[in-house]
C-alpha positions as semicolon CSV with decimal commas, in nm:
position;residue;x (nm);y (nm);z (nm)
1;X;-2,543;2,142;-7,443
2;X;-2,211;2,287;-7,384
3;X;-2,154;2,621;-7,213
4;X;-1,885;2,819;-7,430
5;X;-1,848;2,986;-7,110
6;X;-1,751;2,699;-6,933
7;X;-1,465;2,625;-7,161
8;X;-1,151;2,840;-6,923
9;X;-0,864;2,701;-6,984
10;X;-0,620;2,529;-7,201
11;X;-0,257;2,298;-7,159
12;X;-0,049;2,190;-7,397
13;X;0,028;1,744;-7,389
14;X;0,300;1,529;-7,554
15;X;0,392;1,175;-7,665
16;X;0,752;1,109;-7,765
17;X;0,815;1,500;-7,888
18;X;0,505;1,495;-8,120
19;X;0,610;1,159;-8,272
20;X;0,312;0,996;-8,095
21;X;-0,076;1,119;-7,992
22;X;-0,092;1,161;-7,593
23;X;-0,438;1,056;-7,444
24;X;-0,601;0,974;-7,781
25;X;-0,716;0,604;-7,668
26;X;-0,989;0,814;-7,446
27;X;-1,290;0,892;-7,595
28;X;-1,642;1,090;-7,495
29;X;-1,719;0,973;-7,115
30;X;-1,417;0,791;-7,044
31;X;-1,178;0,941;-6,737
32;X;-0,824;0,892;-6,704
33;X;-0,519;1,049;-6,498
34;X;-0,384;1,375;-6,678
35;X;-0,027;1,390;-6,613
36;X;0,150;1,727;-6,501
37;X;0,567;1,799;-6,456
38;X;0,780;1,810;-6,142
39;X;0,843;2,162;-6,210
40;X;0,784;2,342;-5,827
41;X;0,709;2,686;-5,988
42;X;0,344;2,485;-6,111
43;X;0,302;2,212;-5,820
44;X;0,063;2,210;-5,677
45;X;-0,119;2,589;-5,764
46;X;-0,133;2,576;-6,088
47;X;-0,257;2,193;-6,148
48;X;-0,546;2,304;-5,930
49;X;-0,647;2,583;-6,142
50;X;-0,924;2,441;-6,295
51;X;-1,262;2,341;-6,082
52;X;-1,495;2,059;-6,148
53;X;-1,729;2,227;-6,436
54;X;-1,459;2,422;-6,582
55;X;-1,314;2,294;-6,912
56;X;-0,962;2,256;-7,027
57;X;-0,858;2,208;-7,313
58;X;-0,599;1,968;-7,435
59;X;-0,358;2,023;-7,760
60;X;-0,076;1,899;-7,901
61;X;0,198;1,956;-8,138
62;X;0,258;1,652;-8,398
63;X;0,507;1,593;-8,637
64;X;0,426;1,515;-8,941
65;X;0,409;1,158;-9,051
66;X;0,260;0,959;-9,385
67;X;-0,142;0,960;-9,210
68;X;-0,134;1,360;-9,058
69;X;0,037;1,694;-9,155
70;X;0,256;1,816;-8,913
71;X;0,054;2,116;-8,687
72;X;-0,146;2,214;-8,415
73;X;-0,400;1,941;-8,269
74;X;-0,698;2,000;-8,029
75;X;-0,753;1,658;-7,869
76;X;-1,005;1,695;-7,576
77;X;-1,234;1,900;-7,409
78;X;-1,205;1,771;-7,014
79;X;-1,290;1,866;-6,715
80;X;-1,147;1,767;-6,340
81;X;-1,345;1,539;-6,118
82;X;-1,238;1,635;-5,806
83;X;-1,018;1,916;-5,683
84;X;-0,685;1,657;-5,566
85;X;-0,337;1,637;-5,712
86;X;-0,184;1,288;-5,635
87;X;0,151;1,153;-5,727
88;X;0,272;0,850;-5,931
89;X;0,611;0,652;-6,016
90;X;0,695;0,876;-6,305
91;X;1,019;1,080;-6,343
92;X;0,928;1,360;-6,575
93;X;0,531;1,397;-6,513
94;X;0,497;1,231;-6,136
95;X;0,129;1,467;-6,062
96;X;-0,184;1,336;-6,178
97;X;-0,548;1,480;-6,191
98;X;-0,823;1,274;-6,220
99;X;-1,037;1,374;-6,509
100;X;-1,353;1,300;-6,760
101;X;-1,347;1,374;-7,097
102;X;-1,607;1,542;-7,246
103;X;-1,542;1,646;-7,611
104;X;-1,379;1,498;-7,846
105;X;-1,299;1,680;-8,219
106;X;-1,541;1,679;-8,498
107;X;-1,243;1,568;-8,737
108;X;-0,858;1,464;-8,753
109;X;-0,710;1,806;-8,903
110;X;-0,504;2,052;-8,714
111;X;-0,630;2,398;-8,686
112;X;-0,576;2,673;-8,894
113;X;-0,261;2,776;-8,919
114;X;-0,399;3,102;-8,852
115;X;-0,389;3,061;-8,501
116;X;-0,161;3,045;-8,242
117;X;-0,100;2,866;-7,941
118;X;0,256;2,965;-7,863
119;X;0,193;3,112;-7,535
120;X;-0,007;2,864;-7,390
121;X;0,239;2,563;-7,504
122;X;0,412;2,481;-7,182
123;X;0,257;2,208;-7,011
124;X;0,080;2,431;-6,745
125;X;-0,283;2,530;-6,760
126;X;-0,292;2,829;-6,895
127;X;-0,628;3,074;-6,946
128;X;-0,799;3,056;-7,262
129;X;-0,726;3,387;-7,354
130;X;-0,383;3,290;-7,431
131;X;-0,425;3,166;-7,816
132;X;-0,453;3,395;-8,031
133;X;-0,583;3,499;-8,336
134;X;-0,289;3,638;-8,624
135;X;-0,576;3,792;-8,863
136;X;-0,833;3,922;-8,637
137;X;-0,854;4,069;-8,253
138;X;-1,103;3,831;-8,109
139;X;-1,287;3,841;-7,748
140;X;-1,291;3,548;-7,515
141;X;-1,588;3,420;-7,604
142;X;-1,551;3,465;-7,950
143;X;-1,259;3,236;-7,900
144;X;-1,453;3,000;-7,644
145;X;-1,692;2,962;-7,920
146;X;-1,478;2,884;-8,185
147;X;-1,290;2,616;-7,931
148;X;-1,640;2,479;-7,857
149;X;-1,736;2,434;-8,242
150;X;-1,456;2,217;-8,277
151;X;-1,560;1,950;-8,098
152;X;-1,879;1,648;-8,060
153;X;-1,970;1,691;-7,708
154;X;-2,129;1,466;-7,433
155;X;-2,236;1,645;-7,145
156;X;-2,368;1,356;-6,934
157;X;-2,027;1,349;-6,702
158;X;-2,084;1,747;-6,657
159;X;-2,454;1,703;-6,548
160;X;-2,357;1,439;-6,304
161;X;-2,088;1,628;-6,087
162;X;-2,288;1,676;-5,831
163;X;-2,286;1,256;-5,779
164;X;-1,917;1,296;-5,672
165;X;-1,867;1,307;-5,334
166;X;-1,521;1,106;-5,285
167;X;-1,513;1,050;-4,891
168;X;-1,242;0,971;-4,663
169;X;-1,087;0,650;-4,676
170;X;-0,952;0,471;-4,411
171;X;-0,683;0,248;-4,596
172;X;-0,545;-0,112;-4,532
173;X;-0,342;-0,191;-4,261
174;X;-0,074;-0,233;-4,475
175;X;-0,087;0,140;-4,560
176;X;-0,205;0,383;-4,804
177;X;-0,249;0,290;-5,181
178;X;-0,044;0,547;-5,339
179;X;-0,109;0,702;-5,718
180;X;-0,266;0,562;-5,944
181;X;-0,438;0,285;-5,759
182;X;-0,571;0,563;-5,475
183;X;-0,731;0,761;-5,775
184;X;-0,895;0,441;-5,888
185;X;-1,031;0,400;-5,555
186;X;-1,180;0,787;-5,551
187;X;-1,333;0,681;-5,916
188;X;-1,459;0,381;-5,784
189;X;-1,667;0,584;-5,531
190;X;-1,802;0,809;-5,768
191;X;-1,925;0,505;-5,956
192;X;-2,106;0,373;-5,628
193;X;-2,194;0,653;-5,539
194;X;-2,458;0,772;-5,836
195;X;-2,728;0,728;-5,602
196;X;-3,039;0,680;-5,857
197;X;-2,902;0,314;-5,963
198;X;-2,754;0,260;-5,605
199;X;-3,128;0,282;-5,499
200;X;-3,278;0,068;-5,777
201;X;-2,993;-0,191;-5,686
202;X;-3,115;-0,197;-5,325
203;X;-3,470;-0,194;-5,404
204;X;-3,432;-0,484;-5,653
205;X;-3,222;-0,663;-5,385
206;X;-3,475;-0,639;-5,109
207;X;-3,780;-0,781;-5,364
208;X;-3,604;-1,086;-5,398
209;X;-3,490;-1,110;-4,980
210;X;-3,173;-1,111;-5,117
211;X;-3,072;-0,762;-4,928
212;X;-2,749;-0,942;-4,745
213;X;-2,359;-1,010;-4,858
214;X;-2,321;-1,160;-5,176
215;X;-1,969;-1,243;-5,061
216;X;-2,051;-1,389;-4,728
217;X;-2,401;-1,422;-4,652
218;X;-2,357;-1,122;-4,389
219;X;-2,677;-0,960;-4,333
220;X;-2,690;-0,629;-4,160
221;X;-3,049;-0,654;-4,078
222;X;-3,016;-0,936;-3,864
223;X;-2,672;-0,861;-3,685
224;X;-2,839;-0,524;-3,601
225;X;-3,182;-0,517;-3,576
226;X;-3,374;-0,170;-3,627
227;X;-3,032;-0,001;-3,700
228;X;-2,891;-0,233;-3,997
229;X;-3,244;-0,234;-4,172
230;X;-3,192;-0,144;-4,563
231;X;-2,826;-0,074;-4,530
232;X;-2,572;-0,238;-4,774
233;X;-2,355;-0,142;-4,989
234;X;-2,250;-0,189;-5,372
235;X;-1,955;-0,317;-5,568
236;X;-1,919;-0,212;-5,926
237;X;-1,766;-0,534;-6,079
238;X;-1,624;-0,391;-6,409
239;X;-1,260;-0,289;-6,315
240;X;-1,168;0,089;-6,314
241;X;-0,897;0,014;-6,531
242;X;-1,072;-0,130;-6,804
243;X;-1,317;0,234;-6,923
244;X;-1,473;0,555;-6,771
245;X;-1,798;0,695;-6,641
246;X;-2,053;0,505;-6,850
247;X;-2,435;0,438;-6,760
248;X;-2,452;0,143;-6,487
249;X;-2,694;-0,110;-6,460
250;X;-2,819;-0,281;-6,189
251;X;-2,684;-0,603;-6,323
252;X;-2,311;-0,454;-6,316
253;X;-2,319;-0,379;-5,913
254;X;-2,313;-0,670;-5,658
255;X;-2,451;-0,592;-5,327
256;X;-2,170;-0,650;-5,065
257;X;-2,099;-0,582;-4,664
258;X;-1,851;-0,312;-4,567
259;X;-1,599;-0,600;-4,488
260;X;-1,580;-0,816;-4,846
261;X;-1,626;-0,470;-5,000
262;X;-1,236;-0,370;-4,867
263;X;-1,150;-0,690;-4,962
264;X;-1,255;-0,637;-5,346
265;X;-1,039;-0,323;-5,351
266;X;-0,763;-0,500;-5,152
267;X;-0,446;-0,668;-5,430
268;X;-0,411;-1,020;-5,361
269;X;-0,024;-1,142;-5,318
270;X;0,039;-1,126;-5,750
271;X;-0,110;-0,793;-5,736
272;X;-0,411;-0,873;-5,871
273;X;-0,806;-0,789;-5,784
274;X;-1,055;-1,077;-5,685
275;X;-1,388;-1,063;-5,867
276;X;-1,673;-1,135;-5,617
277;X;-1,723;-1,508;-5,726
278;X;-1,343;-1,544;-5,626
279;X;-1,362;-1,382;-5,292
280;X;-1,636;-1,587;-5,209
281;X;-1,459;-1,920;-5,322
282;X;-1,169;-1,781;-5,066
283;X;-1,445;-1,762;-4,775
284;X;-1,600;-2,109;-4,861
285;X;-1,300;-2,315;-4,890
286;X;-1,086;-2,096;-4,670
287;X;-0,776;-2,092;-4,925
C-alpha cells in the first residue's frame, strides 16, 4: 500500500502542446527515461530533487479533441531509480532520469476543474504543495491523499529499491555508451541484480553441472580452482527496450562469463544486440 506521505512532488509533461499524451504507452511496473529541459537555472539541482522512494507526480495539459475534454490530466505516479541525470540527442529536453512507474489513474477524466495546477506547470519538479485548492484551504496531506486516491497503484517496484545497486562500469574500449543506451545498461543491472532469482538461477544451474558459460563453455571453477567455485554471472535475455521491471524467471536469465556478458551489451557493426544463441554461433564458426 501506498504511503500518501511518500507522494512529494509533482512536474508538469507535454506532447506536441497538449495535442498528444506524453508517456501514456507506460503502464504499472514499466520504467522509462523522463525527459527534463536545457534550461541551466533547473540542470542539474532541480532534476535531482526527488530520491528513490519519493513520488512525483506527472500531469498534463490536453486539448480537447473528439475522445477527451480539454483539461487537466494526472498521468503517473513515479518514482526515480537511481539518483543520476544523464544526457541524450535531444534539442529541447536533452536530461533524462531513469524512472518506474508506479500508479497509474483509476479513470480517463481530467480533474476537477476546481483545482489548480498553475504554479506547478513548468516542467520542473515542483513540491506538492503547489496545487491548490480554489474552494477549500487544504493541508499537504489532505492534498497527498486526494493525489493518492486518484490512482491504481503497484507497489512492487517501491518494495524492491533496495535491489538497486547500479555499480561502476568500466565501458568498451571504444568508449562510453552515452544516453539512453548507458541508462539501459544501469537498468539492466538492476534486473541482474535482484538477488533472490539470481540465486535460484545459480542453484538450478549447478544441479544440472551446467554452472559454466552458456556462450563459451568457460567455466570459472576450473580456470580457478577454490577461488572461481559458484561464481557466474547472469544475462537477462529480454531486451531493456522492449518493457520495465516485471517478475523474472529463471528461464528468462542465461548464465554467462564476465567476457560474453560485455559482449551481449556490446552493438554489433548495424547497431544491433546479439541474443546469446547468436554470440555463440560467432564463437563456434568464428564469423
Amino acid at each position: 500500500m501506498l504511503n500518501p506521505l511518500n507522494v512529494k512532488w509533482i512536474k508538469s509533461v507535454t506532447r506536441d502542446n497538449g495535442k498528444a499524451w506524453a508517456y501514456t504507452n507506460y503502464n504499472l511496473g514499466d520504467t522509462f527515461l523522463l525527459n527534463f529541459s536545457k534550461n541551466p537555472k533547473w540542470y542539474p539541482t532541480n532534476y535531482l530533487k526527488a530520491k528513490p522512494g519519493e513520488i512525483i507526480v506527472l500531469f498534463q495539459s490536453m486539448l480537447q479533441t473528439l475522445e477527451y475534454p480539454a483539461g487537466w490530466y494526472m498521468t503517473h505516479l513515479i518514482t526515480p531509480l537511481d539518483n543520476h541525470i544523464d544526457k541524450i540527442d535531444n534539442t529541447l529536453h536533452p536530461y533524462v532520469r531513469l524512472v518506474g512507474v508506479v500508479g497509474k489513474p483509476r479513470n480517463s477524466n481530467p480533474i476537477n476543474n476546481e483545482w489548480s495546477l498553475y504554479k506547478c506547470n513548468r516542467g520542473q519538479i515542483c513540491k506538492i504543495d503547489t496545487i491548490e485548492n480554489k474552494n477549500r484551504d487544504l493541508t499537504i496531506l489532505q492534498k497527498q491523499e486526494f493525489i493518492s486516491n486518484l490512482f491504481e497503484i503497484d507497489t512492487h517496484l517501491l518494495e524492491n529499491l533496495s535491489n538497486i545497486e547500479f555499480e561502476q562500469i568500466d565501458f568498451y574500449e571504444n568508449g562510453v555508451e552515452e544516453g539512453s543506451e548507458k541508462t539501459k545498461l544501469k537498468l539492466h543491472k538492476y534486473k541482474e541484480r535482484n538477488a533472490d532469482i539470481i540465486i535460484k538461477a545459480k542453484n538450478q544451474a549447478s544441479l544440472l553441472n551446467k554452472l559454466y558459460c552458456e556462450v563459451c563453455s568457460f567455466n570459472f571453477a576450473d580456470e580457478y580452482p577454490n577461488l572461481g567455485e559458484g561464481f557466474i554471472e547472469c544475462h537477462h535475455k529480454n531486451p531493456i527496450a522492449t518493457g520495465g521491471i516485471r517478475i523474472t524467471k529463471v528461464e528468462d536469465l542465461a548464465i554467462v562469463c564476465s567476457n560474453c556478458h560485455r559482449m551481449l551489451h556490446r552493438k554489433n557493426n548495424i547497431g544491433k544486440y546479439y541474443s546469446v544463441d547468436e554470440l555463440k554461433s560467432i564463437i563456434k564458426n568464428k564469423i
